[in-house]
């Protein structure tokens, strides 16, 4: 029957949160009152509230997997928590048939003072496994976690890797019908990670359904049958992974370009104070063949043009860039470049000047980045002007698959020759290819 | 309708099953850290009793004629109050202690409250046993007395548990409330007949009589002294209230747990 085939059914689910902590607690007390009077929650937003998830619907069928993509803050984790039963939806309905193994909760209930053995029993009891099943699977769990020597020691003495392995080993032995995976599991060494992947694939083949949240398009494409793209709590698109991922990328790019456009106008229209020596007037991101594209292609040339307006002759100038990651490790500084170090001090003539920064081959991996540009003067780097929060999208051209960054390289063969055709992965799917 | 009821019974069964398993698997944890586990359960009450008795002997503190020898009088009262006071905190402690995983895994929330309850039950039985032993040694006890004293201890435990469960959603949300209640429980001992009999019609005496734990203390002492009960109806009322508040408390927790857990997510891990 089609109905029993569906293991997770999400119908027009919405969830609201309050931004301010104090308000949240006050509303909590009021909501308790409402729950007691059996009154449902309202559709309206009280002061300081916002919708973390709004009107999302989808169905997960037995044996299938759905990948969820979206920027941080798009509501993915909240949605997963609701499916897991941890949070209750404000509106809408969620129905789950079958046991869920949430990978969001590796090592739930672990007590440091107890031994690994006791914690296995504790953790699996919490995850809903019957006592005799735990006994039956115990040896397999210890083997999988590779902890046979230290299983009787208190887990307070375990390293973080050992803890993670134990948590994961317990989770995969719960025999779930639905796996919920939040972000790529990066526990243990490479060998263990391979084991985990293989185990998850085995479970998938055996008919376990999966809900996967990841920033990696590769993972989503290879592991999911359908893809859901979320933005600001709303479901933007649900369908074939390749198409949805493309739309996600496009959307990300449009968002970035849109933001930058607003920023540019703000920069250009800024009233510079009377005593200002220098002001940034525009920041343009160019890729070969498309000026002001707003994006770069990973592995291909990319350029930033900083337009400056100088009131008078300015000496000892340095243009500095900080590029930080927004997609993979939010907030982490990835590149820090100073023209004074690479080029030398600049002397800028009064009027309009331009500083071009060309990267012959963009090494940044595909994703969204944030650029902060500052113009400074002198050895102590007195700041003359700053342009912050400029979005840069680096698009995939198939050259940095599975890499942390793109490394330019040359291959050479001795005693052989290159016979086949270059195999660039079809991720390089864009209109401008002819212009290269 | 029947299908719904069966499911509720199944849920309740599952809750008890989980709580028992969690309890048996963690029983070792608490006592692994301390050597004198059982000692700490009764030490505070013993010290209070010693202090007050010395003061009484020295003529500083006069409680008049009491049903039982004064030290036993105070010990019984103090332990009954402690059982109640600690029971009130059980529900709050259970959720607070589970913060790290209650926001990440779904399981029957009442189960962790029950785990704390089992621990409190063990503590209560230890205290009760101590009192019974001392009463038998220094005073003599009838079977009827033993049964009633045990009943009063259980009643005190359930009353505290129920009140604590009802308050728990609010104490988790508002730290000020939690601190106020802790203060009241710490020093509320003086508002009970633990150390003195409520005599006369003064406001203070009335407050002591109105304390819900008072009938339990009074009846327990009368049972120990082998005297007929002076407040059988009130005692029955308090015991019934204890059971009722416990059931209501757990029902409330089931209902509002998601709302609380959401706030726990916001408040940080």
Short mmCIF file of N, CA, C and O in Angstrom, two decimals, chain A residues 15 17 21 24-25 27-29 31-32 35-36 81 84-88 102 104-106 108-109 111 113-114 118 121-122 125-127 129-131 134, chain B residues 18 21-22 25-26 28-30 32-33 100-107 109 169-170 172-174 252 255-256 258-263 265-267 269:
data_model
loop_
_atom_site.label_atom_id
_atom_site.label_comp_id
_atom_site.label_asym_id
_atom_site.label_seq_id
_atom_site.Cartn_x
_atom_site.Cartn_y
_atom_site.Cartn_z
N UNK A 15 7.61 26.49 12.14
CA UNK A 15 8.13 26.57 13.51
C UNK A 15 8.61 27.99 13.77
O UNK A 15 9.38 28.52 12.98
N UNK A 17 10.41 30.80 16.50
CA UNK A 17 11.25 30.99 17.67
C UNK A 17 11.26 32.47 18.02
O UNK A 17 10.99 33.31 17.18
N UNK A 21 16.18 36.09 24.34
CA UNK A 21 16.13 34.97 25.29
C UNK A 21 15.04 35.19 26.34
O UNK A 21 14.25 34.32 26.64
N UNK A 24 11.69 34.78 25.02
CA UNK A 24 11.45 33.36 24.75
C UNK A 24 10.95 32.65 26.00
O UNK A 24 10.03 31.84 25.94
N UNK A 25 11.52 32.99 27.14
CA UNK A 25 11.09 32.34 28.37
C UNK A 25 9.68 32.77 28.76
O UNK A 25 8.86 31.98 29.21
N UNK A 27 7.33 33.82 26.73
CA UNK A 27 6.40 33.15 25.81
C UNK A 27 6.27 31.68 26.18
O UNK A 27 5.23 31.07 26.01
N UNK A 28 7.38 31.10 26.66
CA UNK A 28 7.33 29.70 27.08
C UNK A 28 6.29 29.49 28.16
O UNK A 28 5.47 28.57 28.08
N UNK A 29 6.29 30.38 29.14
CA UNK A 29 5.31 30.27 30.22
C UNK A 29 3.89 30.41 29.66
O UNK A 29 3.00 29.66 30.02
N UNK A 31 2.94 29.77 26.60
CA UNK A 31 2.61 28.59 25.79
C UNK A 31 2.21 27.42 26.66
O UNK A 31 1.35 26.61 26.29
N UNK A 32 2.82 27.31 27.84
CA UNK A 32 2.45 26.24 28.75
C UNK A 32 0.99 26.43 29.16
O UNK A 32 0.20 25.49 29.17
N UNK A 35 -1.18 25.38 26.34
CA UNK A 35 -1.21 23.92 26.19
C UNK A 35 -2.16 23.32 27.22
O UNK A 35 -2.91 22.39 26.92
N UNK A 36 -2.14 23.90 28.43
CA UNK A 36 -3.02 23.38 29.48
C UNK A 36 -4.48 23.60 29.13
O UNK A 36 -5.34 22.79 29.43
N UNK A 81 15.20 18.38 13.67
CA UNK A 81 14.84 18.19 15.07
C UNK A 81 13.36 17.91 15.20
O UNK A 81 12.92 17.15 16.06
N UNK A 84 12.75 14.39 14.22
CA UNK A 84 13.22 13.48 15.27
C UNK A 84 12.32 13.48 16.48
O UNK A 84 12.47 12.63 17.35
N UNK A 85 11.40 14.42 16.58
CA UNK A 85 10.48 14.44 17.72
C UNK A 85 10.97 15.28 18.88
O UNK A 85 10.35 15.34 19.93
N UNK A 86 12.12 15.95 18.70
CA UNK A 86 12.65 16.74 19.80
C UNK A 86 11.88 18.05 19.95
O UNK A 86 11.59 18.51 21.04
N UNK A 87 11.53 18.66 18.81
CA UNK A 87 10.75 19.89 18.84
C UNK A 87 9.37 19.62 18.27
O UNK A 87 9.20 18.77 17.41
N UNK A 88 8.41 20.39 18.75
CA UNK A 88 7.06 20.22 18.23
C UNK A 88 6.82 21.32 17.21
O UNK A 88 7.14 22.48 17.47
N UNK A 102 19.03 9.28 15.10
CA UNK A 102 19.53 10.62 14.77
C UNK A 102 21.02 10.69 14.99
O UNK A 102 21.50 10.50 16.09
N UNK A 104 22.46 13.24 15.04
CA UNK A 104 22.69 14.51 15.71
C UNK A 104 23.07 14.27 17.14
O UNK A 104 23.41 15.17 17.88
N UNK A 105 22.93 13.03 17.56
CA UNK A 105 23.04 12.77 18.99
C UNK A 105 24.01 11.65 19.29
O UNK A 105 23.73 10.80 20.11
N UNK A 106 25.16 11.67 18.66
CA UNK A 106 26.13 10.63 18.95
C UNK A 106 26.55 10.74 20.41
O UNK A 106 26.88 11.82 20.89
N UNK A 108 24.69 10.27 23.12
CA UNK A 108 23.72 10.86 24.03
C UNK A 108 23.66 10.07 25.32
O UNK A 108 23.56 8.86 25.30
N UNK A 109 23.71 10.77 26.43
CA UNK A 109 23.57 10.10 27.71
C UNK A 109 24.86 9.53 28.26
O UNK A 109 24.86 8.96 29.35
N UNK A 111 27.98 8.94 30.34
CA UNK A 111 28.44 9.45 31.62
C UNK A 111 29.92 9.14 31.76
O UNK A 111 30.31 7.98 31.73
N UNK A 113 32.00 8.90 34.09
CA UNK A 113 32.53 8.09 35.18
C UNK A 113 32.28 6.59 34.96
O UNK A 113 32.93 5.73 35.55
N UNK A 114 31.35 6.29 34.03
CA UNK A 114 31.05 4.87 33.76
C UNK A 114 31.93 4.33 32.65
O UNK A 114 32.45 5.08 31.83
N UNK A 118 29.28 0.04 30.07
CA UNK A 118 28.04 0.53 30.70
C UNK A 118 27.40 1.62 29.86
O UNK A 118 26.18 1.71 29.76
N UNK A 121 25.25 0.30 26.99
CA UNK A 121 23.91 -0.08 27.44
C UNK A 121 23.06 1.15 27.66
O UNK A 121 21.88 1.20 27.31
N UNK A 122 23.66 2.18 28.25
CA UNK A 122 22.94 3.41 28.55
C UNK A 122 22.46 4.09 27.28
O UNK A 122 21.29 4.43 27.11
N UNK A 125 19.87 2.09 25.34
CA UNK A 125 18.56 2.12 26.00
C UNK A 125 17.84 3.40 25.66
O UNK A 125 16.65 3.41 25.35
N UNK A 126 18.58 4.52 25.69
CA UNK A 126 17.98 5.81 25.36
C UNK A 126 17.49 5.83 23.92
O UNK A 126 16.46 6.42 23.61
N UNK A 127 18.25 5.18 23.04
CA UNK A 127 17.88 5.19 21.63
C UNK A 127 16.79 4.18 21.33
O UNK A 127 16.38 4.02 20.19
N UNK A 129 16.60 0.65 22.09
CA UNK A 129 16.89 -0.75 21.75
C UNK A 129 16.61 -1.63 22.96
O UNK A 129 16.96 -1.29 24.08
N UNK A 130 15.98 -2.78 22.73
CA UNK A 130 15.65 -3.68 23.84
C UNK A 130 16.91 -4.28 24.45
O UNK A 130 17.92 -4.45 23.77
N UNK A 131 16.82 -4.60 25.73
CA UNK A 131 17.98 -5.09 26.48
C UNK A 131 18.63 -6.31 25.83
O UNK A 131 19.87 -6.37 25.70
N UNK A 134 20.67 -5.43 22.83
CA UNK A 134 21.95 -4.80 23.15
C UNK A 134 22.97 -5.89 23.46
O UNK A 134 24.11 -5.86 22.98
N UNK B 18 12.09 1.91 30.40
CA UNK B 18 13.29 2.70 30.12
C UNK B 18 13.89 3.23 31.42
O UNK B 18 15.10 3.18 31.62
N UNK B 21 15.75 0.58 33.30
CA UNK B 21 17.01 0.23 32.65
C UNK B 21 18.05 1.31 32.85
O UNK B 21 19.21 1.04 33.15
N UNK B 22 17.63 2.57 32.70
CA UNK B 22 18.57 3.67 32.90
C UNK B 22 19.09 3.66 34.33
O UNK B 22 20.27 3.88 34.59
N UNK B 25 21.54 0.84 35.00
CA UNK B 25 22.82 1.03 34.33
C UNK B 25 23.64 2.17 34.91
O UNK B 25 24.83 2.26 34.67
N UNK B 26 23.00 3.08 35.64
CA UNK B 26 23.77 4.22 36.17
C UNK B 26 23.94 4.16 37.67
O UNK B 26 24.57 5.04 38.25
N UNK B 28 25.80 2.62 39.53
CA UNK B 28 27.18 2.66 39.99
C UNK B 28 27.78 4.05 40.00
O UNK B 28 28.63 4.37 40.81
N UNK B 29 27.30 4.90 39.06
CA UNK B 29 27.96 6.18 38.80
C UNK B 29 28.08 7.06 40.04
O UNK B 29 29.14 7.58 40.35
N UNK B 30 26.96 7.23 40.74
CA UNK B 30 26.97 8.16 41.86
C UNK B 30 27.96 7.74 42.91
O UNK B 30 28.69 8.55 43.46
N UNK B 32 30.50 5.76 42.71
CA UNK B 32 31.89 5.56 42.34
C UNK B 32 32.74 6.72 42.80
O UNK B 32 33.92 6.61 42.99
N UNK B 33 32.10 7.87 42.92
CA UNK B 33 32.89 9.06 43.25
C UNK B 33 33.06 9.23 44.75
O UNK B 33 33.99 9.85 45.21
N UNK B 100 22.33 17.96 28.06
CA UNK B 100 23.18 17.68 26.90
C UNK B 100 22.53 16.75 25.90
O UNK B 100 22.80 16.84 24.72
N UNK B 101 21.68 15.84 26.36
CA UNK B 101 21.14 14.92 25.36
C UNK B 101 19.65 15.02 25.17
O UNK B 101 19.12 14.52 24.19
N UNK B 102 18.95 15.72 26.08
CA UNK B 102 17.50 15.79 25.94
C UNK B 102 17.13 16.62 24.71
O UNK B 102 16.03 16.50 24.16
N UNK B 103 18.06 17.48 24.29
CA UNK B 103 17.79 18.31 23.12
C UNK B 103 18.22 17.64 21.83
O UNK B 103 18.12 18.21 20.76
N UNK B 104 18.76 16.42 21.92
CA UNK B 104 19.27 15.80 20.71
C UNK B 104 18.66 14.43 20.39
O UNK B 104 18.78 13.96 19.28
N UNK B 105 18.05 13.81 21.37
CA UNK B 105 17.44 12.50 21.12
C UNK B 105 16.01 12.53 21.63
O UNK B 105 15.74 13.17 22.66
N UNK B 106 15.12 11.85 20.94
CA UNK B 106 13.78 11.77 21.50
C UNK B 106 13.62 10.49 22.31
O UNK B 106 13.93 9.41 21.84
N UNK B 107 13.15 10.59 23.52
CA UNK B 107 12.80 9.43 24.33
C UNK B 107 11.74 9.91 25.31
O UNK B 107 11.50 11.11 25.43
N UNK B 109 10.29 11.48 28.09
CA UNK B 109 10.93 12.41 29.03
C UNK B 109 10.71 12.05 30.48
O UNK B 109 11.58 12.29 31.33
N UNK B 169 8.31 23.02 35.05
CA UNK B 169 8.37 23.80 33.82
C UNK B 169 8.71 25.27 34.09
O UNK B 169 9.44 25.89 33.33
N UNK B 170 8.20 25.79 35.19
CA UNK B 170 8.43 27.21 35.48
C UNK B 170 9.79 27.45 36.10
O UNK B 170 10.43 28.46 35.83
N UNK B 172 12.43 25.79 35.44
CA UNK B 172 13.43 25.68 34.39
C UNK B 172 13.48 26.94 33.56
O UNK B 172 14.52 27.32 33.03
N UNK B 173 12.33 27.61 33.42
CA UNK B 173 12.29 28.83 32.62
C UNK B 173 12.80 30.04 33.40
O UNK B 173 13.47 30.90 32.87
N UNK B 174 12.45 30.10 34.67
CA UNK B 174 12.79 31.29 35.45
C UNK B 174 13.70 30.91 36.61
O UNK B 174 13.24 30.37 37.60
N UNK B 252 1.48 16.80 33.41
CA UNK B 252 1.89 18.13 32.99
C UNK B 252 3.23 18.09 32.28
O UNK B 252 3.43 18.72 31.24
N UNK B 255 3.00 16.91 28.82
CA UNK B 255 2.35 17.87 27.94
C UNK B 255 3.29 18.99 27.52
O UNK B 255 3.32 19.40 26.37
N UNK B 256 4.04 19.51 28.46
CA UNK B 256 4.80 20.72 28.16
C UNK B 256 6.29 20.49 27.92
O UNK B 256 7.01 21.45 27.66
N UNK B 258 8.03 19.51 25.34
CA UNK B 258 8.61 20.10 24.13
C UNK B 258 8.86 21.60 24.26
O UNK B 258 9.84 22.13 23.75
N UNK B 259 7.97 22.29 24.97
CA UNK B 259 8.12 23.75 25.11
C UNK B 259 9.37 24.07 25.93
O UNK B 259 10.14 24.98 25.61
N UNK B 260 9.58 23.29 26.99
CA UNK B 260 10.74 23.52 27.83
C UNK B 260 12.02 23.21 27.08
O UNK B 260 13.00 23.96 27.13
N UNK B 261 12.01 22.07 26.38
CA UNK B 261 13.22 21.62 25.70
C UNK B 261 13.65 22.62 24.64
O UNK B 261 14.84 22.86 24.43
N UNK B 262 12.67 23.24 24.00
CA UNK B 262 12.98 24.28 23.03
C UNK B 262 13.78 25.40 23.67
O UNK B 262 14.75 25.91 23.11
N UNK B 263 13.37 25.79 24.86
CA UNK B 263 14.09 26.87 25.55
C UNK B 263 15.47 26.41 25.99
O UNK B 263 16.40 27.20 26.06
N UNK B 265 17.31 24.52 24.34
CA UNK B 265 18.14 24.63 23.15
C UNK B 265 18.66 26.05 23.02
O UNK B 265 19.79 26.28 22.66
N UNK B 266 17.80 27.02 23.29
CA UNK B 266 18.18 28.41 23.15
C UNK B 266 19.15 28.83 24.23
O UNK B 266 20.05 29.63 24.01
N UNK B 267 18.95 28.26 25.41
CA UNK B 267 19.75 28.69 26.54
C UNK B 267 21.16 28.14 26.49
O UNK B 267 21.94 28.35 27.40
N UNK B 269 23.98 24.80 25.45
CA UNK B 269 24.10 23.39 25.78
C UNK B 269 24.29 23.23 27.27
O UNK B 269 24.40 22.16 27.76
#
